[in-house]
Amino acid sequence: MTQDGFDRAAVTGLLVFAASVGLLTLAGLVLALMQLAATTATALAAAGPAGIGIGIAIRKGK
């Protein structure tokens, strides 16, 4: 193997590695955002009835 061939293979390997790391990082960020959205939706769903109850109690107090 010549030095030129070795250099080309090294650059190709580095590009493949960088692309895979980038894709995995992007996938991790998407999964984290999906988890955050699910957690937020769950918290809002749990807080909804309490908020409605507080609103009714405030209106009754007027």
PDB file of C-alpha atoms in Angstrom:
ATOM      1  CA  MET A   1       0.000   0.000   0.000  1.00  0.00           C
ATOM      2  CA  THR A   2       1.358   3.385  -0.968  1.00  0.00           C
ATOM      3  CA  GLN A   3       1.392   6.439   1.243  1.00  0.00           C
ATOM      4  CA  ASP A   4      -1.200   8.098  -0.996  1.00  0.00           C
ATOM      5  CA  GLY A   5      -3.530   5.124  -0.659  1.00  0.00           C
ATOM      6  CA  PHE A   6      -3.030   5.067   3.093  1.00  0.00           C
ATOM      7  CA  ASP A   7      -3.788   8.784   3.348  1.00  0.00           C
ATOM      8  CA  ARG A   8      -6.943   8.381   1.262  1.00  0.00           C
ATOM      9  CA  ALA A   9      -8.094   5.467   3.411  1.00  0.00           C
ATOM     10  CA  ALA A  10      -7.392   7.417   6.598  1.00  0.00           C
ATOM     11  CA  VAL A  11      -9.381  10.428   5.389  1.00  0.00           C
ATOM     12  CA  THR A  12     -12.261   8.187   4.273  1.00  0.00           C
ATOM     13  CA  GLY A  13     -12.300   6.437   7.640  1.00  0.00           C
ATOM     14  CA  LEU A  14     -12.269   9.755   9.454  1.00  0.00           C
ATOM     15  CA  LEU A  15     -15.175  11.067   7.363  1.00  0.00           C
ATOM     16  CA  VAL A  16     -17.212   7.903   7.960  1.00  0.00           C
ATOM     17  CA  PHE A  17     -16.495   8.126  11.685  1.00  0.00           C
ATOM     18  CA  ALA A  18     -17.439  11.821  11.837  1.00  0.00           C
ATOM     19  CA  ALA A  19     -20.661  11.193   9.911  1.00  0.00           C
ATOM     20  CA  SER A  20     -21.673   8.324  12.183  1.00  0.00           C
ATOM     21  CA  VAL A  21     -20.968  10.363  15.319  1.00  0.00           C
ATOM     22  CA  GLY A  22     -22.975  13.253  13.879  1.00  0.00           C
ATOM     23  CA  LEU A  23     -25.927  11.014  13.037  1.00  0.00           C
ATOM     24  CA  LEU A  24     -25.882   9.373  16.462  1.00  0.00           C
ATOM     25  CA  THR A  25     -25.725  12.777  18.141  1.00  0.00           C
ATOM     26  CA  LEU A  26     -28.648  14.006  16.067  1.00  0.00           C
ATOM     27  CA  ALA A  27     -30.637  10.882  16.885  1.00  0.00           C
ATOM     28  CA  GLY A  28     -29.871  11.360  20.585  1.00  0.00           C
ATOM     29  CA  LEU A  29     -31.067  14.954  20.481  1.00  0.00           C
ATOM     30  CA  VAL A  30     -34.281  13.967  18.714  1.00  0.00           C
ATOM     31  CA  LEU A  31     -34.935  11.253  21.308  1.00  0.00           C
ATOM     32  CA  ALA A  32     -34.251  13.691  24.144  1.00  0.00           C
ATOM     33  CA  LEU A  33     -36.679  16.221  22.665  1.00  0.00           C
ATOM     34  CA  MET A  34     -39.327  13.524  22.218  1.00  0.00           C
ATOM     35  CA  GLN A  35     -38.879  12.487  25.853  1.00  0.00           C
ATOM     36  CA  LEU A  36     -39.184  16.108  26.972  1.00  0.00           C
ATOM     37  CA  ALA A  37     -42.366  16.541  24.932  1.00  0.00           C
ATOM     38  CA  ALA A  38     -43.853  13.362  26.414  1.00  0.00           C
ATOM     39  CA  THR A  39     -42.956  14.422  29.950  1.00  0.00           C
ATOM     40  CA  THR A  40     -44.438  17.878  29.375  1.00  0.00           C
ATOM     41  CA  ALA A  41     -47.644  16.403  27.951  1.00  0.00           C
ATOM     42  CA  THR A  42     -47.955  14.077  30.938  1.00  0.00           C
ATOM     43  CA  ALA A  43     -47.413  16.941  33.382  1.00  0.00           C
ATOM     44  CA  LEU A  44     -49.992  19.104  31.611  1.00  0.00           C
ATOM     45  CA  ALA A  45     -52.499  16.269  31.546  1.00  0.00           C
ATOM     46  CA  ALA A  46     -51.998  15.693  35.266  1.00  0.00           C
ATOM     47  CA  ALA A  47     -52.250  19.404  36.098  1.00  0.00           C
ATOM     48  CA  GLY A  48     -55.333  19.994  33.938  1.00  0.00           C
ATOM     49  CA  PRO A  49     -58.005  18.720  36.354  1.00  0.00           C
ATOM     50  CA  ALA A  50     -56.405  20.544  39.262  1.00  0.00           C
ATOM     51  CA  GLY A  51     -56.373  23.762  37.250  1.00  0.00           C
ATOM     52  CA  ILE A  52     -60.035  23.323  36.345  1.00  0.00           C
ATOM     53  CA  GLY A  53     -60.895  22.678  39.988  1.00  0.00           C
ATOM     54  CA  ILE A  54     -59.066  25.805  41.096  1.00  0.00           C
ATOM     55  CA  GLY A  55     -60.824  27.830  38.405  1.00  0.00           C
ATOM     56  CA  ILE A  56     -64.236  26.592  39.579  1.00  0.00           C
ATOM     57  CA  ALA A  57     -63.383  27.325  43.213  1.00  0.00           C
ATOM     58  CA  ILE A  58     -62.292  30.866  42.325  1.00  0.00           C
ATOM     59  CA  ARG A  59     -65.511  31.505  40.392  1.00  0.00           C
ATOM     60  CA  LYS A  60     -67.645  30.177  43.252  1.00  0.00           C
ATOM     61  CA  GLY A  61     -65.832  32.450  45.671  1.00  0.00           C
ATOM     62  CA  LYS A  62     -66.827  35.620  43.765  1.00  0.00           C
TER      63      LYS A  62
END
